[in-house]
CSV table of C-alpha atoms in Angstrom, one decimal:
chain,number,residue,atom,x,y,z
A,1,ASP,CA,0.0,0.0,0.0
A,2,VAL,CA,1.1,3.6,-0.6
A,3,GLN,CA,2.2,5.4,2.5
A,4,LEU,CA,1.8,9.2,2.7
A,5,THR,CA,4.1,11.3,5.0
A,6,GLN,CA,3.3,14.9,5.7
A,7,THR,CA,5.7,17.5,7.0
A,8,PRO,CA,5.5,19.3,9.3
A,9,SER,CA,3.1,17.7,11.7
A,10,THR,CA,2.3,21.1,13.3
A,11,LEU,CA,2.9,24.6,11.8
A,12,SER,CA,2.7,27.8,13.8
A,13,ALA,CA,1.8,30.8,11.6
A,14,SER,CA,0.2,34.3,11.6
A,15,VAL,CA,-2.5,35.8,9.4
A,16,GLY,CA,-0.9,36.9,6.1
A,17,ASP,CA,1.9,34.3,6.2
A,18,ARG,CA,2.7,32.1,3.3
A,19,VAL,CA,2.4,28.5,4.4
A,20,THR,CA,3.7,25.3,2.7
A,21,ILE,CA,2.8,21.7,3.6
A,22,THR,CA,4.6,18.8,2.0
A,23,CYS,CA,3.3,15.3,1.3
A,24,ARG,CA,5.6,12.5,0.2
A,25,ALA,CA,4.4,9.2,-1.2
A,26,SER,CA,6.2,5.9,-0.7
A,27,GLN,CA,5.9,5.1,-4.4
A,28,SER,CA,4.8,7.1,-7.4
A,29,ILE,CA,1.1,8.0,-7.5
A,30,ASN,CA,1.3,10.2,-10.6
A,31,THR,CA,-1.1,13.0,-9.7
A,32,TRP,CA,-3.7,11.0,-7.7
A,33,LEU,CA,-3.4,13.3,-4.8
A,34,ALA,CA,-6.0,15.4,-3.0
A,35,TRP,CA,-5.9,17.8,-0.1
A,36,TYR,CA,-8.5,18.2,2.6
A,37,GLN,CA,-9.1,20.8,5.3
A,38,GLN,CA,-10.7,19.6,8.5
A,39,ARG,CA,-11.9,21.8,11.4
A,40,PRO,CA,-12.6,20.3,14.8
A,41,GLY,CA,-15.8,18.3,14.9
A,42,LYS,CA,-16.4,18.6,11.2
A,43,ALA,CA,-16.0,16.4,8.2
A,44,PRO,CA,-13.0,16.9,6.0
A,45,LYS,CA,-13.5,19.4,3.1
A,46,LEU,CA,-12.1,18.8,-0.3
A,47,LEU,CA,-9.8,21.6,-1.4
A,48,ILE,CA,-7.7,20.2,-4.3
A,49,SER,CA,-7.8,17.0,-6.4
A,50,GLU,CA,-5.4,15.4,-8.9
A,51,ALA,CA,-2.6,17.3,-7.2
A,52,SER,CA,-3.5,20.8,-8.5
A,53,ILE,CA,-7.2,21.1,-9.4
A,54,LEU,CA,-8.8,23.6,-7.1
A,55,GLU,CA,-12.3,22.6,-6.1
A,56,SER,CA,-15.1,25.0,-7.0
A,57,GLY,CA,-15.6,27.6,-4.3
A,58,VAL,CA,-12.2,27.1,-2.7
A,59,PRO,CA,-10.3,30.4,-2.5
A,60,SER,CA,-7.5,30.9,-5.0
A,61,ARG,CA,-4.9,31.4,-2.2
A,62,PHE,CA,-4.8,27.6,-2.0
A,63,ARG,CA,-2.5,26.0,-4.5
A,64,GLY,CA,-1.5,22.4,-5.0
A,65,SER,CA,1.5,21.1,-7.0
A,66,GLY,CA,3.6,18.1,-7.6
A,67,SER,CA,3.6,14.7,-9.2
A,68,GLY,CA,5.1,11.3,-8.6
A,69,THR,CA,6.1,11.1,-5.0
A,70,GLU,CA,6.4,14.7,-3.8
A,71,PHE,CA,3.5,17.2,-3.4
A,72,THR,CA,2.9,20.5,-1.8
A,73,LEU,CA,0.0,22.5,-0.6
A,74,THR,CA,0.6,26.3,-0.4
A,75,ILE,CA,-1.6,28.9,1.2
A,76,SER,CA,-0.4,32.2,-0.2
A,77,SER,CA,-1.7,34.5,2.5
A,78,LEU,CA,-3.1,32.7,5.6
A,79,GLN,CA,-6.6,33.9,6.7
A,80,PRO,CA,-8.3,33.3,10.0
A,81,ASP,CA,-10.5,30.6,8.5
A,82,ASP,CA,-7.5,28.6,7.5
A,83,PHE,CA,-6.4,27.5,11.0
A,84,ALA,CA,-7.3,23.9,10.7
A,85,THR,CA,-5.8,20.4,10.1
A,86,TYR,CA,-4.8,19.5,6.5
A,87,TYR,CA,-4.6,16.0,5.1
A,88,CYS,CA,-3.1,14.7,1.9
A,89,HIS,CA,-4.9,11.8,0.4
A,90,ASN,CA,-4.1,9.3,-2.4
A,91,HIS,CA,-7.3,8.9,-4.4
A,92,ASN,CA,-6.7,5.7,-6.3
A,93,ASP,CA,-6.9,2.1,-5.4
A,94,TYR,CA,-6.3,2.1,-1.6
A,95,TRP,CA,-7.4,5.5,-0.6
A,96,THR,CA,-4.8,6.3,2.1
A,97,PHE,CA,-4.4,9.6,4.1
A,98,GLY,CA,-1.4,11.4,5.4
A,99,GLN,CA,-1.1,11.8,9.2
A,100,GLY,CA,-2.1,15.5,9.0
A,101,THR,CA,-0.6,18.9,9.5
A,102,LYS,CA,-2.2,21.2,12.1
A,103,VAL,CA,-1.9,24.9,11.2
A,104,GLU,CA,-2.1,26.8,14.5
A,105,VAL,CA,-1.9,30.4,15.6
A,106,LYS,CA,1.6,31.6,16.3
B,1,GLN,CA,-27.1,20.3,-3.8
B,2,VAL,CA,-25.4,17.0,-2.8
B,3,GLN,CA,-26.3,15.9,0.7
B,4,LEU,CA,-25.3,12.9,2.6
B,5,VAL,CA,-27.2,12.5,5.9
B,6,GLN,CA,-26.1,9.8,8.3
B,7,SER,CA,-27.8,8.1,11.2
B,8,GLY,CA,-27.2,9.3,14.8
B,9,ALA,CA,-24.6,8.5,17.4
B,10,GLU,CA,-24.5,5.0,18.8
B,11,MET,CA,-23.2,3.6,22.0
B,12,LYS,CA,-22.3,-0.1,22.0
B,13,LYS,CA,-20.7,-2.7,24.3
B,14,PRO,CA,-17.6,-4.7,23.2
B,15,GLY,CA,-18.5,-7.6,21.0
B,16,ALA,CA,-21.7,-5.9,19.7
B,17,SER,CA,-22.6,-4.9,16.1
B,18,VAL,CA,-23.7,-1.6,14.7
B,19,LYS,CA,-25.4,-0.5,11.5
B,20,VAL,CA,-24.9,3.0,10.2
B,21,SER,CA,-27.0,4.5,7.4
B,22,CYS,CA,-26.2,7.2,4.9
B,23,LYS,CA,-29.0,8.7,2.8
B,24,ALA,CA,-28.0,10.6,-0.4
B,25,SER,CA,-29.9,13.3,-2.1
B,26,GLY,CA,-29.3,16.0,-4.8
B,27,TYR,CA,-27.8,13.7,-7.4
B,28,THR,CA,-28.3,10.4,-9.2
B,29,PHE,CA,-27.5,7.9,-6.5
B,30,THR,CA,-26.4,5.0,-8.7
B,31,SER,CA,-24.0,7.1,-10.8
B,32,TYR,CA,-21.5,7.5,-8.0
B,33,GLY,CA,-19.7,5.0,-5.7
B,34,MET,CA,-19.8,5.4,-1.9
B,35,HIS,CA,-16.9,5.0,0.4
B,36,TRP,CA,-16.7,4.6,4.2
B,37,VAL,CA,-14.0,6.3,6.2
B,38,ARG,CA,-13.2,5.9,9.9
B,39,GLN,CA,-11.6,8.5,12.0
B,40,ALA,CA,-10.6,7.6,15.6
B,41,PRO,CA,-10.3,10.5,18.1
B,42,GLY,CA,-7.2,12.6,17.2
B,43,GLN,CA,-6.2,10.3,14.4
B,44,ARG,CA,-6.0,10.6,10.6
B,45,PRO,CA,-9.0,9.3,8.5
B,46,GLU,CA,-8.7,5.6,7.6
B,47,TRP,CA,-10.2,4.3,4.4
B,48,MET,CA,-12.5,1.3,5.0
B,49,GLY,CA,-13.7,0.4,1.5
B,50,TRP,CA,-16.3,1.3,-1.0
B,51,ILE,CA,-19.5,0.0,-2.7
B,52,ASN,CA,-20.9,0.3,-6.2
B,53,THR,CA,-24.2,1.8,-5.2
B,54,GLY,CA,-26.0,0.4,-8.3
B,55,LYS,CA,-24.6,-3.1,-8.5
B,56,GLY,CA,-23.6,-3.7,-4.9
B,57,ASN,CA,-20.0,-4.7,-5.7
B,58,THR,CA,-17.7,-4.0,-2.7
B,59,LYS,CA,-14.0,-3.6,-2.0
B,60,TYR,CA,-12.8,-3.6,1.6
B,61,ALA,CA,-9.5,-2.4,3.0
B,62,PRO,CA,-7.5,-5.4,4.4
B,63,MET,CA,-7.8,-4.2,8.0
B,64,PHE,CA,-11.6,-4.1,7.9
B,65,GLN,CA,-12.2,-7.2,5.7
B,66,GLY,CA,-14.4,-9.7,7.5
B,67,ARG,CA,-15.5,-7.2,10.2
B,68,VAL,CA,-17.6,-4.8,8.1
B,69,THR,CA,-20.2,-5.1,5.4
B,70,PHE,CA,-21.5,-2.5,3.0
B,71,THR,CA,-24.9,-2.7,1.4
B,72,THR,CA,-26.9,-0.5,-0.8
B,73,ASP,CA,-30.6,0.2,-1.4
B,74,PRO,CA,-30.8,2.1,-4.7
B,75,SER,CA,-34.6,2.5,-4.5
B,76,ALA,CA,-34.2,4.5,-1.3
B,77,GLY,CA,-30.8,6.2,-2.1
B,78,VAL,CA,-29.3,4.7,1.1
B,79,VAL,CA,-26.1,2.9,1.8
B,80,TYR,CA,-25.3,1.0,5.0
B,81,LEU,CA,-22.3,0.1,7.0
B,82,GLU,CA,-22.6,-2.9,9.4
B,83,HIS,CA,-19.7,-3.4,11.7
B,84,SER,CA,-19.4,-6.5,13.9
B,85,GLY,CA,-17.2,-7.5,16.8
B,86,LEU,CA,-16.8,-4.0,18.1
B,87,THR,CA,-13.9,-3.3,20.5
B,88,SER,CA,-13.0,-0.1,22.3
B,89,GLU,CA,-10.4,0.6,19.6
B,90,ASP,CA,-13.3,0.9,17.1
B,91,THR,CA,-14.6,4.0,18.9
B,92,ALA,CA,-14.6,6.5,16.1
B,93,VAL,CA,-16.5,8.8,13.8
B,94,PHE,CA,-17.6,6.9,10.6
B,95,TYR,CA,-18.2,8.9,7.5
B,96,CYS,CA,-19.8,8.0,4.2
B,97,VAL,CA,-18.1,9.8,1.3
B,98,ARG,CA,-19.2,10.1,-2.4
B,99,MET,CA,-16.7,9.2,-5.1
B,100,ARG,CA,-16.9,11.1,-8.3
B,101,GLY,CA,-14.7,10.9,-11.5
B,102,SER,CA,-11.0,10.3,-11.1
B,103,TYR,CA,-11.8,8.4,-7.9
B,104,VAL,CA,-12.1,11.7,-6.0
B,105,LEU,CA,-13.9,11.6,-2.6
B,106,ASP,CA,-15.7,14.9,-2.9
B,107,SER,CA,-18.8,15.0,-0.6
B,108,TRP,CA,-18.8,13.8,3.0
B,109,GLY,CA,-21.6,12.9,5.4
B,110,GLN,CA,-21.7,14.7,8.7
B,111,GLY,CA,-20.3,11.6,10.4
B,112,THR,CA,-21.7,9.1,12.9
B,113,LEU,CA,-19.9,8.7,16.3
B,114,VAL,CA,-19.8,5.1,17.5
B,115,THR,CA,-18.6,4.7,21.1
B,116,VAL,CA,-17.7,1.3,22.3
B,117,SER,CA,-17.5,0.9,26.0
B,118,SER,CA,-18.4,-1.6,28.7
């Protein structure tokens, strides 16, 4: 099975900061990678699929990139609503998730 | 709009079984597969498997094989998760999640908390 490793596990940042989260796959997954945002007590929300396709309604400050085994999620200017946990996710065959990155207030 | 509405929270004793429902609306039910995802407290989501909502074909993740069963009722637009042999380690929120093209899990139910405790 594909294993996904996210770094960092926790990220302290301020409103307006540029934030980058990395997800590494244990083997090539082409661009079968999605990113989700999860707030406490809520279901995950799809932000990006196929590594870089922004979901309708998701702000353009979110950007996904990468292919193969290395992927990134970048938030260009962090907003108050963005403090949450982010998961990468392989959406093909066995649908595995990374361990998550919590973005917290610095 | 797409809506997935799940049944309410359950409290079960170890060894018991639970059945969780997920009712879909706002789209053609049988045109999309449905997945189930488990999330234990403070943990990452874990994929459990999925069901073809029209034909009933299933695929289970190895760690859940033999302990969970997915079924579908196309006439009612509902899928079910039945989980047997519950242990305290199965305490979690269970989500149904719609799969669209490119195998993307796009729409999530609100989640059903299952608490297993003696």
